[in-house]
CSV table of C-alpha atoms in Angstrom, one decimal:
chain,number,residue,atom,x,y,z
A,1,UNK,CA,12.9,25.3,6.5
A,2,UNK,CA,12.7,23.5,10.2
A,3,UNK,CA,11.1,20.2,9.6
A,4,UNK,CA,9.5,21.1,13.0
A,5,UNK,CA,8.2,24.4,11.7
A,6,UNK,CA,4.7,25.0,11.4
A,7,UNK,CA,4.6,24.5,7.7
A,8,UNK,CA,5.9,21.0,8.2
A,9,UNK,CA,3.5,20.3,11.1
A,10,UNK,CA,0.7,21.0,8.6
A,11,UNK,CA,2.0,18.9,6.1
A,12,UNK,CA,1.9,16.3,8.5
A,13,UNK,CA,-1.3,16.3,9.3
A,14,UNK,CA,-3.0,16.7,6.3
A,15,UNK,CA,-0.8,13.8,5.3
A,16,UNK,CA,-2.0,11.9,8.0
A,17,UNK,CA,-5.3,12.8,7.6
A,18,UNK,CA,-5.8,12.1,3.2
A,19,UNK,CA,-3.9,8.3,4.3
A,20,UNK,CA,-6.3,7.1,6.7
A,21,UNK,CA,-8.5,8.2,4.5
A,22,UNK,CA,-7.2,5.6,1.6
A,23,UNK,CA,-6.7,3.7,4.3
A,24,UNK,CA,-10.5,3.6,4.3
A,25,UNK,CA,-10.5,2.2,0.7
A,26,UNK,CA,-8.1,-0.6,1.7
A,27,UNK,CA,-10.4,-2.5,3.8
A,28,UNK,CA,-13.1,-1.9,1.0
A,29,UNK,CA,-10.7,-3.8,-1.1
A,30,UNK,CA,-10.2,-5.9,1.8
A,31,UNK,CA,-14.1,-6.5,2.1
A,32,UNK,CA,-14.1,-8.1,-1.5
A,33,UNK,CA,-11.1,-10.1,-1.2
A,34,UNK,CA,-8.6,-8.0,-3.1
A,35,UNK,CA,-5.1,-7.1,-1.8
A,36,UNK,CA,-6.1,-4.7,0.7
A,37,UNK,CA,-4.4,-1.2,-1.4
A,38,UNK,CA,-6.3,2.2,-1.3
A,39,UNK,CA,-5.5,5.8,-3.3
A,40,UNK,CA,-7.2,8.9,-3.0
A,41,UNK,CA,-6.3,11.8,-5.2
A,42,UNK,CA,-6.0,15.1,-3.9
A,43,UNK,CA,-6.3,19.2,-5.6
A,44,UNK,CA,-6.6,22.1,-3.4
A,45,UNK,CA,-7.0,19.7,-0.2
A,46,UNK,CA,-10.3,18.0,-2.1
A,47,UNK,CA,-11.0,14.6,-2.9
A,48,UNK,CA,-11.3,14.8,-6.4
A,49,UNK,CA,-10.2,10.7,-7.2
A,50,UNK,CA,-10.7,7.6,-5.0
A,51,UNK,CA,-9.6,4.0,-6.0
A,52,UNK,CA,-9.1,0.1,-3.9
A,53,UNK,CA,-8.0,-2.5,-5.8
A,54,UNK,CA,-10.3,-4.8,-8.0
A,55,UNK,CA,-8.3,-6.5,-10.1
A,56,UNK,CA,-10.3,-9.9,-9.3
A,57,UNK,CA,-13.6,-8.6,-8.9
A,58,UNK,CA,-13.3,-6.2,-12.1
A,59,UNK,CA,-11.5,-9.2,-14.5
A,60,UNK,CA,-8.7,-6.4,-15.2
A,61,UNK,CA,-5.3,-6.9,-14.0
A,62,UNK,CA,-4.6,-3.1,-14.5
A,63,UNK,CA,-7.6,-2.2,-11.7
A,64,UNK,CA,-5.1,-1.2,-8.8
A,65,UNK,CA,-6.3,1.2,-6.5
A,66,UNK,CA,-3.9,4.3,-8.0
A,67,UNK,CA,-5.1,3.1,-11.6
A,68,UNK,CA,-8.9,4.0,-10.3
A,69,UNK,CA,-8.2,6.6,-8.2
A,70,UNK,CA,-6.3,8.7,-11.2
A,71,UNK,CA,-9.2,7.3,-13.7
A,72,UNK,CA,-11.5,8.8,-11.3
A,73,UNK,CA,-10.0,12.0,-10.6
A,74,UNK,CA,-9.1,12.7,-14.6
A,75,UNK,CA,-12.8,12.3,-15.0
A,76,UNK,CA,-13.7,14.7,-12.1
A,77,UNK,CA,-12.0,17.7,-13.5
A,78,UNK,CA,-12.1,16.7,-17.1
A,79,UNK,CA,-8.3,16.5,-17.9
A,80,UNK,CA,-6.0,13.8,-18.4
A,81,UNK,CA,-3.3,15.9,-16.6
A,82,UNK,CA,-3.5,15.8,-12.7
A,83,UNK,CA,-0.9,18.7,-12.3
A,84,UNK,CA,-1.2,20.5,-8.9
A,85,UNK,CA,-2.7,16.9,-7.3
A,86,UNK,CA,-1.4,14.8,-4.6
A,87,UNK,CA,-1.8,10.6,-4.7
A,88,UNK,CA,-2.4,9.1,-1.4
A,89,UNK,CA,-1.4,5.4,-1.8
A,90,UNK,CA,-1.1,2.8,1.0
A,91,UNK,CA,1.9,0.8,-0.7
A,92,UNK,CA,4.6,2.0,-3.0
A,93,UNK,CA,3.4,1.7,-6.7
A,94,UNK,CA,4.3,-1.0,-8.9
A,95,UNK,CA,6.0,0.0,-12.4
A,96,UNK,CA,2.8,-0.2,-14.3
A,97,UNK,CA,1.3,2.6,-11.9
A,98,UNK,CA,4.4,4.4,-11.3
A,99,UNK,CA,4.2,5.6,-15.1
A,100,UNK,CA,0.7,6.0,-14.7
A,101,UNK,CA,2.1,9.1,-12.4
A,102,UNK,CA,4.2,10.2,-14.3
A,103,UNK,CA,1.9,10.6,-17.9
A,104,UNK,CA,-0.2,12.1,-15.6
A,105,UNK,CA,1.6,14.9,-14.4
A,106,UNK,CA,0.8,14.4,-11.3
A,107,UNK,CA,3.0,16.8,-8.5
A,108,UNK,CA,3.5,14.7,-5.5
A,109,UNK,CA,3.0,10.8,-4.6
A,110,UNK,CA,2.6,10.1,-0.8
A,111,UNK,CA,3.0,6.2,0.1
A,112,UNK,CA,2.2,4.6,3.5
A,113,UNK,CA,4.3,0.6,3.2
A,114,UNK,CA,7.0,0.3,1.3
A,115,UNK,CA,7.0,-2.7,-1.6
A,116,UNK,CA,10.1,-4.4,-1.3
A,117,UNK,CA,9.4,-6.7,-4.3
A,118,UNK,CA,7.4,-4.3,-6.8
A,119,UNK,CA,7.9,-0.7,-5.4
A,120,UNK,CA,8.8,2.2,-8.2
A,121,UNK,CA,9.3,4.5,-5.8
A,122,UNK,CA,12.6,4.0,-4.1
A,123,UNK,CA,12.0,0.1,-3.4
A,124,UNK,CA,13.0,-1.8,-6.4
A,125,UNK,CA,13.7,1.0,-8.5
A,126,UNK,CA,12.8,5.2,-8.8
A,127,UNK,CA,10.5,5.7,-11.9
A,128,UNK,CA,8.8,8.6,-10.3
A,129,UNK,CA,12.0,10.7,-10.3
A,130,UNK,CA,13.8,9.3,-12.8
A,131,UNK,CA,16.0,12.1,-15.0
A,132,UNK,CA,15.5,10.9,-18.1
A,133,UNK,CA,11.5,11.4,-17.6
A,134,UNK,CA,10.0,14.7,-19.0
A,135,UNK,CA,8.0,14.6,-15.6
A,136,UNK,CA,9.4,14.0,-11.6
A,137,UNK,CA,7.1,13.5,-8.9
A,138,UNK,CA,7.8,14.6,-5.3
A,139,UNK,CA,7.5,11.7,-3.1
A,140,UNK,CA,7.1,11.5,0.7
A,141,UNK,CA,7.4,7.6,2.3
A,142,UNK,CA,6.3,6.2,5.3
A,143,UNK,CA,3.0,7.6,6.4
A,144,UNK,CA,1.1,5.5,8.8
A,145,UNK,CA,3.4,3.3,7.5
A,146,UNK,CA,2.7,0.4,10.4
A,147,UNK,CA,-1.0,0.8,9.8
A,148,UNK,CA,-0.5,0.2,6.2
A,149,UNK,CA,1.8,-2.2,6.5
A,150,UNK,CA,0.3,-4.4,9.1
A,151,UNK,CA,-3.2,-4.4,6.7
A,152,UNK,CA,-1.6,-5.9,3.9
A,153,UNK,CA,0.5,-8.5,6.1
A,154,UNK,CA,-2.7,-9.8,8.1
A,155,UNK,CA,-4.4,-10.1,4.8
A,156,UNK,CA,-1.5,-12.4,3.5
A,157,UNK,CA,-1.5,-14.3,7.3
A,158,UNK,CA,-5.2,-14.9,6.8
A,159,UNK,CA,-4.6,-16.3,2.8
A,160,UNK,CA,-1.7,-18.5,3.8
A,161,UNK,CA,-4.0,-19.7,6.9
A,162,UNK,CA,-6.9,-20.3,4.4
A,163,UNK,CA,-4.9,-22.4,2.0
A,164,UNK,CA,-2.9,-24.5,4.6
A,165,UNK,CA,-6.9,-25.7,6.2
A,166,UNK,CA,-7.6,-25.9,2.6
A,167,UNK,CA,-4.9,-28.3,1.9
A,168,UNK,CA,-5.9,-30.3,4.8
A,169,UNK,CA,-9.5,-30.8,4.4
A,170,UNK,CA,-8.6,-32.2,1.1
A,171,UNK,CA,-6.1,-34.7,1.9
C-alpha cells in the first residue's frame, strides 16, 4: 500500500481525530493537577473506554490514564479482553501499562509524545512487540505529537516555576 493512498489518508484522520480527543482528557487531568496524560479506547470507531491520570487525586499509583481508560472500556463490553480495540494515549506507556496492553489483548496502541525516560513502546524498551509475549500490539508513534508534547512540558514549566517562588517565599 501507498502511504498516500486513501486508506492511509483515513487512517490519518481518524487518528487525528480519537488523539485530540484524549487530548481532551489531558487537560482534565491537567485541571486537577495530575500529569497532564489522556487515553481513550476505541472498537468499531466508538468510544467504548476513556481515562486521565489520577494517581494523586485517587491515592493509587496505578491510576494512569491507560489503566482507566482499559478498566473502563473492559467494563463497557463486559470482557477483560479488548481484542479488535485501538488505545489512544498522549505519551508512550510506562512498563506497568505497557503489560496492561498486552494481557489485554488489545490490537493497536496509538501514542502522541514519546517518553524518553519510561516509554515501553520503542523509548526505553519495546514490551508491546516483544517476541517472547503470547500477544504483539501494532503501534503507530507520533500523532499530534507537538500538541502532546508541549502539554506535558508546560505543565512541568509551570511546577518548576511554582517550586522555585515556593522556595523563595520561604527563605
Amino acid at each position: 500500500m501507498r502511504l498516500n493512498s486513501p486508506y492511509f489518508t483515513e487512517l490519518l484522520a481518524t487518528d487525528r481525530f480519537w488523539m485530540l480527543q484524549a487530548l481532551l482528557r489531558a487537560r482534565k487531568a491537567e485541571q486537577q493537577n495530575e500529569i497532564p496524560v489522556g487515553a481513550v479506547l476505541i472498537q468499531d470507531n466508538q468510544l467504548i473506554g476513556e481515562g486521565w491520570n489520577q494517581p494523586i487525586s485517587l491515592d493509587d499509583p496505578s491510576a494512569h490514564a491507560e489503566m482507566l481508560a482499559i478498566r473502563d472500556g473492559a467494563r463497557a463490553i463486559g470482557n477483560y479482553r479488548l481484542p479488535g480495540t485501538t488505545l489512544y494515549v498522549t505519551l508512550e506507556p510506562c512498563p506497568m501499562c505497557a503489560g496492561l496492553l498486552v494481557h489485554s489483548r488489545i490490537d493497536r496502541l496509538v501514542f502522541g509524545a514519546s517518553d524518553l525516560k519510561t516509554g515501553c513502546a520503542g523509548s526505553i524498551m519495546d514490551l508491546l512487540r516483544h517476541d517472547k509475549l503470547n500477544h504483539q500490539i501494532e503501534v503507530t508513534s507520533g500523532v499530534l505529537e507537538s500538541e502532546c508534547s508541549e502539554l506535558i512540558s508546560a505543565f512541568f514549566r509551570r511546577r518548576r516555576a511554582q517550586k522555585k517562588a515556593l522556595k523563595r517565599i520561604s527563605v
